[in-house]
Amino acid sequence: GAVVSQHPSRVICKSGTSVKIECRSLDFQATTMFWYRQFPKQSLMLMATSNEGSKATYEQGVEKDKFLINHASLTLSTLTVTSAHPEDSSFYICSAPSGLGDADTQYFGPGTRLTVL
Amino acid sequence: GQNIDQPTEMTATEGAIVQINCTYQTSGFNGLFWYQQHAGEAPTFLSYNVLDGLEEKGRFSSFLSRSKGYSYLLLKELQMKDSASYLCAVMDSNYQLIWGAGTKLIIKP
């Protein structure tokens, strides 16, 4: 089946630094990818929809200047957390629809655990 | 390799009970999650099991057997709004989520 990978799997950084997280669709093309963040035992919160070749669509309350999204190719979307602070520590997950015509089928990445000191 | 298996699609009748199974083979185990996802929406957390046994939460229950690498989500008194995809995910020893492909549940009147 379709596979979505994320890199890095975990990252620890100092407050004020920027962190880039990559999301790749390994065996299919994804014109759209979704970025979520998750707090322990809570639902995934959709942050933004990444669109290949155009600007990302951000959900209400998500700062677009803080969470920079670049969807440069049909298999890669990146999320950059700029000037990270401890409250940005979370589990970031991306997903991509399979593109097989069923809008319900999403493939999720393994997640990136960000810890900001 | 790591693998999560769950049925692709299930159909049930309104008011009935349905059990969605999930089997897994992962590198380590730090808990199993069930999520509900309606079309076009983000997944909603349903349950988290890390110890063997049954966890009941209203109409939804989740069961885990670590020795068998097996879990199920039990939905009772089905309602039309329960039509959705149900995702099983296991957190491995590296605290990475391994996702099942999801089970599309269709509820018929």
GROMACS .gro file of N, CA, C and O in nm, chain A residues 31-96:
model
  264
   31THR      N    1  -0.076   1.572  -0.472
   31THR     CA    2  -0.087   1.715  -0.497
   31THR      C    3  -0.129   1.789  -0.370
   31THR      O    4  -0.111   1.909  -0.359
   32THR      N    5  -0.183   1.714  -0.278
   32THR     CA    6  -0.227   1.772  -0.151
   32THR      C    7  -0.171   1.689  -0.036
   32THR      O    8  -0.172   1.566  -0.042
   33MET      N    9  -0.123   1.756   0.065
   33MET     CA   10  -0.082   1.689   0.188
   33MET      C   11  -0.137   1.770   0.304
   33MET      O   12  -0.160   1.890   0.293
   34PHE      N   13  -0.159   1.702   0.414
   34PHE     CA   14  -0.216   1.766   0.533
   34PHE      C   15  -0.116   1.758   0.648
   34PHE      O   16  -0.049   1.658   0.666
   35TRP      N   17  -0.110   1.865   0.723
   35TRP     CA   18  -0.024   1.869   0.841
   35TRP      C   19  -0.111   1.880   0.966
   35TRP      O   20  -0.200   1.964   0.975
   36TYR      N   21  -0.080   1.792   1.064
   36TYR     CA   22  -0.153   1.790   1.190
   36TYR      C   23  -0.054   1.803   1.305
   36TYR      O   24   0.064   1.770   1.293
   37ARG      N   25  -0.105   1.845   1.418
   37ARG     CA   26  -0.028   1.829   1.541
   37ARG      C   27  -0.115   1.756   1.642
   37ARG      O   28  -0.239   1.765   1.636
   38GLN      N   29  -0.051   1.684   1.727
   38GLN     CA   30  -0.124   1.602   1.821
   38GLN      C   31  -0.063   1.612   1.960
   38GLN      O   32   0.059   1.594   1.976
   39PHE      N   33  -0.146   1.638   2.057
   39PHE     CA   34  -0.105   1.633   2.196
   39PHE      C   35  -0.147   1.498   2.251
   39PHE      O   36  -0.235   1.433   2.196
   40PRO      N   37  -0.081   1.453   2.359
   40PRO     CA   38  -0.103   1.316   2.407
   40PRO      C   39  -0.250   1.279   2.423
   40PRO      O   40  -0.327   1.352   2.485
   41LYS      N   41  -0.286   1.168   2.364
   41LYS     CA   42  -0.420   1.110   2.375
   41LYS      C   43  -0.530   1.205   2.328
   41LYS      O   44  -0.644   1.194   2.370
   42GLN      N   45  -0.494   1.296   2.243
   42GLN     CA   46  -0.594   1.387   2.189
   42GLN      C   47  -0.607   1.368   2.040
   42GLN      O   48  -0.526   1.302   1.976
   43SER      N   49  -0.712   1.424   1.985
   43SER     CA   50  -0.734   1.414   1.842
   43SER      C   51  -0.629   1.491   1.766
   43SER      O   52  -0.568   1.584   1.818
   44LEU      N   53  -0.610   1.450   1.645
   44LEU     CA   54  -0.520   1.524   1.557
   44LEU      C   55  -0.584   1.657   1.523
   44LEU      O   56  -0.701   1.664   1.485
   45MET      N   57  -0.507   1.763   1.535
   45MET     CA   58  -0.558   1.895   1.500
   45MET      C   59  -0.500   1.934   1.365
   45MET      O   60  -0.379   1.943   1.349
   46LEU      N   61  -0.588   1.955   1.269
   46LEU     CA   62  -0.542   1.995   1.137
   46LEU      C   63  -0.484   2.135   1.144
   46LEU      O   64  -0.549   2.228   1.192
   47MET      N   65  -0.362   2.149   1.096
   47MET     CA   66  -0.296   2.280   1.096
   47MET      C   67  -0.313   2.348   0.961
   47MET      O   68  -0.346   2.466   0.953
   48ALA      N   69  -0.285   2.270   0.856
   48ALA     CA   70  -0.286   2.332   0.724
   48ALA      C   71  -0.294   2.226   0.616
   48ALA      O   72  -0.263   2.109   0.639
   49THR      N   73  -0.339   2.270   0.501
   49THR     CA   74  -0.342   2.186   0.381
   49THR      C   75  -0.236   2.237   0.287
   49THR      O   76  -0.236   2.356   0.250
   50SER      N   77  -0.146   2.148   0.250
   50SER     CA   78  -0.034   2.183   0.163
   50SER      C   79  -0.071   2.150   0.019
   50SER      O   80  -0.111   2.038  -0.010
   51ASN      N   81  -0.058   2.245  -0.069
   51ASN     CA   82  -0.095   2.226  -0.209
   51ASN      C   83   0.029   2.242  -0.298
   51ASN      O   84   0.098   2.343  -0.292
   52GLU      N   85   0.053   2.143  -0.381
   52GLU     CA   86   0.170   2.146  -0.469
   52GLU      C   87   0.161   2.263  -0.565
   52GLU      O   88   0.061   2.280  -0.633
   53GLY      N   89   0.264   2.344  -0.565
   53GLY     CA   90   0.272   2.455  -0.659
   53GLY      C   91   0.194   2.579  -0.621
   53GLY      O   92   0.191   2.676  -0.696
   54SER      N   93   0.131   2.577  -0.506
   54SER     CA   94   0.058   2.696  -0.464
   54SER      C   95   0.068   2.711  -0.312
   54SER      O   96   0.126   2.628  -0.244
   55LYS      N   97   0.010   2.818  -0.264
   55LYS     CA   98   0.020   2.846  -0.120
   55LYS      C   99  -0.063   2.747  -0.039
   55LYS      O  100  -0.168   2.700  -0.082
   56ALA      N  101  -0.014   2.723   0.081
   56ALA     CA  102  -0.087   2.635   0.172
   56ALA      C  103  -0.210   2.707   0.228
   56ALA      O  104  -0.215   2.830   0.234
   57THR      N  105  -0.305   2.627   0.268
   57THR     CA  106  -0.426   2.680   0.331
   57THR      C  107  -0.418   2.649   0.481
   57THR      O  108  -0.411   2.532   0.519
   58TYR      N  109  -0.421   2.752   0.562
   58TYR     CA  110  -0.405   2.734   0.706
   58TYR      C  111  -0.540   2.735   0.777
   58TYR      O  112  -0.632   2.809   0.739
   59GLU      N  113  -0.549   2.654   0.880
   59GLU     CA  114  -0.671   2.653   0.962
   59GLU      C  115  -0.670   2.775   1.054
   59GLU      O  116  -0.565   2.834   1.084
   60GLN      N  117  -0.789   2.809   1.096
   60GLN     CA  118  -0.803   2.926   1.183
   60GLN      C  119  -0.720   2.908   1.310
   60GLN      O  120  -0.723   2.802   1.371
   61GLY      N  121  -0.648   3.012   1.345
   61GLY     CA  122  -0.568   3.006   1.467
   61GLY      C  123  -0.426   2.957   1.447
   61GLY      O  124  -0.346   2.962   1.540
   62VAL      N  125  -0.393   2.910   1.327
   62VAL     CA  126  -0.257   2.864   1.299
   62VAL      C  127  -0.181   2.976   1.231
   62VAL      O  128  -0.224   3.028   1.126
   63GLU      N  129  -0.068   3.016   1.289
   63GLU     CA  130   0.008   3.128   1.235
   63GLU      C  131   0.089   3.085   1.112
   63GLU      O  132   0.182   3.006   1.122
   64LYS      N  133   0.055   3.141   0.998
   64LYS     CA  134   0.123   3.101   0.874
   64LYS      C  135   0.268   3.145   0.871
   64LYS      O  136   0.352   3.084   0.805
   65ASP      N  137   0.301   3.253   0.942
   65ASP     CA  138   0.440   3.298   0.943
   65ASP      C  139   0.526   3.216   1.037
   65ASP      O  140   0.649   3.220   1.030
   66LYS      N  141   0.461   3.145   1.127
   66LYS     CA  142   0.536   3.063   1.221
   66LYS      C  143   0.553   2.921   1.168
   66LYS      O  144   0.655   2.858   1.187
   67PHE      N  145   0.450   2.873   1.101
   67PHE     CA  146   0.454   2.736   1.047
   67PHE      C  147   0.457   2.748   0.894
   67PHE      O  148   0.352   2.754   0.829
   68LEU      N  149   0.577   2.751   0.840
   68LEU     CA  150   0.594   2.770   0.697
   68LEU      C  151   0.582   2.636   0.625
   68LEU      O  152   0.648   2.540   0.661
   69ILE      N  153   0.500   2.633   0.524
   69ILE     CA  154   0.479   2.510   0.448
   69ILE      C  155   0.518   2.532   0.304
   69ILE      O  156   0.479   2.630   0.241
   70ASN      N  157   0.595   2.437   0.253
   70ASN     CA  158   0.639   2.441   0.114
   70ASN      C  159   0.611   2.305   0.050
   70ASN      O  160   0.658   2.203   0.100
   71HIS      N  161   0.535   2.305  -0.055
   71HIS     CA  162   0.502   2.180  -0.125
   71HIS      C  163   0.562   2.189  -0.264
   71HIS      O  164   0.495   2.221  -0.361
   72ALA      N  165   0.693   2.163  -0.270
   72ALA     CA  166   0.770   2.193  -0.390
   72ALA      C  167   0.756   2.089  -0.500
   72ALA      O  168   0.784   2.116  -0.617
   73SER      N  169   0.718   1.969  -0.462
   73SER     CA  170   0.705   1.864  -0.564
   73SER      C  171   0.585   1.777  -0.531
   73SER      O  172   0.522   1.793  -0.426
   74LEU      N  173   0.555   1.685  -0.620
   74LEU     CA  174   0.439   1.600  -0.599
   74LEU      C  175   0.461   1.492  -0.494
   74LEU      O  176   0.369   1.417  -0.462
   75THR      N  177   0.582   1.484  -0.440
   75THR     CA  178   0.609   1.383  -0.339
   75THR      C  179   0.666   1.440  -0.210
   75THR      O  180   0.699   1.365  -0.119
   76LEU      N  181   0.679   1.571  -0.202
   76LEU     CA  182   0.742   1.628  -0.084
   76LEU      C  183   0.674   1.755  -0.038
   76LEU      O  184   0.653   1.848  -0.116
   77SER      N  185   0.642   1.757   0.090
   77SER     CA  186   0.594   1.879   0.155
   77SER      C  187   0.680   1.899   0.279
   77SER      O  188   0.715   1.803   0.347
   78THR      N  189   0.715   2.024   0.309
   78THR     CA  190   0.793   2.051   0.429
   78THR      C  191   0.719   2.149   0.518
   78THR      O  192   0.651   2.241   0.470
   79LEU      N  193   0.733   2.127   0.647
   79LEU     CA  194   0.679   2.217   0.749
   79LEU      C  195   0.797   2.271   0.829
   79LEU      O  196   0.874   2.192   0.883
   80THR      N  197   0.813   2.401   0.831
   80THR     CA  198   0.920   2.462   0.909
   80THR      C  199   0.858   2.538   1.026
   80THR      O  200   0.776   2.629   1.005
   81VAL      N  201   0.897   2.497   1.145
   81VAL     CA  202   0.854   2.567   1.265
   81VAL      C  203   0.959   2.674   1.292
   81VAL      O  204   1.074   2.642   1.327
   82THR      N  205   0.924   2.798   1.272
   82THR     CA  206   1.021   2.906   1.288
   82THR      C  207   1.020   2.959   1.430
   82THR      O  208   0.916   2.962   1.496
   83SER      N  209   1.139   2.997   1.476
   83SER     CA  210   1.153   3.052   1.612
   83SER      C  211   1.073   2.969   1.712
   83SER      O  212   0.981   3.019   1.778
   84ALA      N  213   1.110   2.843   1.719
   84ALA     CA  214   1.032   2.750   1.801
   84ALA      C  215   1.041   2.786   1.950
   84ALA      O  216   1.144   2.832   1.999
   85HIS      N  217   0.932   2.762   2.019
   85HIS     CA  218   0.924   2.784   2.163
   85HIS      C  219   0.874   2.656   2.230
   85HIS      O  220   0.817   2.569   2.164
   86PRO      N  221   0.894   2.643   2.361
   86PRO     CA  222   0.853   2.519   2.429
   86PRO      C  223   0.707   2.481   2.404
   86PRO      O  224   0.675   2.362   2.396
   87GLU      N  225   0.620   2.578   2.387
   87GLU     CA  226   0.479   2.545   2.363
   87GLU      C  227   0.456   2.483   2.225
   87GLU      O  228   0.348   2.430   2.198
   88ASP      N  229   0.558   2.489   2.139
   88ASP     CA  230   0.547   2.424   2.007
   88ASP      C  231   0.582   2.276   2.015
   88ASP      O  232   0.566   2.203   1.917
   89SER      N  233   0.631   2.233   2.129
   89SER     CA  234   0.663   2.091   2.147
   89SER      C  235   0.536   2.009   2.127
   89SER      O  236   0.435   2.033   2.192
   90SER      N  237   0.544   1.915   2.037
   90SER     CA  238   0.425   1.836   2.002
   90SER      C  239   0.466   1.725   1.907
   90SER      O  240   0.582   1.712   1.871
   91PHE      N  241   0.368   1.649   1.869
   91PHE     CA  242   0.386   1.542   1.771
   91PHE      C  243   0.323   1.593   1.642
   91PHE      O  244   0.204   1.622   1.637
   92TYR      N  245   0.404   1.606   1.537
   92TYR     CA  246   0.355   1.658   1.410
   92TYR      C  247   0.341   1.542   1.312
   92TYR      O  248   0.434   1.464   1.292
   93ILE      N  249   0.224   1.533   1.252
   93ILE     CA  250   0.192   1.422   1.163
   93ILE      C  251   0.144   1.477   1.029
   93ILE      O  252   0.066   1.573   1.026
   94CYS      N  253   0.189   1.415   0.920
   94CYS     CA  254   0.138   1.456   0.790
   94CYS      C  255   0.059   1.340   0.730
   94CYS      O  256   0.073   1.225   0.771
   95SER      N  257  -0.025   1.373   0.637
   95SER     CA  258  -0.098   1.269   0.565
   95SER      C  259  -0.118   1.313   0.421
   95SER      O  260  -0.107   1.431   0.388
   96ALA      N  261  -0.145   1.215   0.337
   96ALA     CA  262  -0.170   1.243   0.197
   96ALA      C  263  -0.280   1.152   0.146
   96ALA      O  264  -0.284   1.034   0.182
   0.00000   0.00000   0.00000
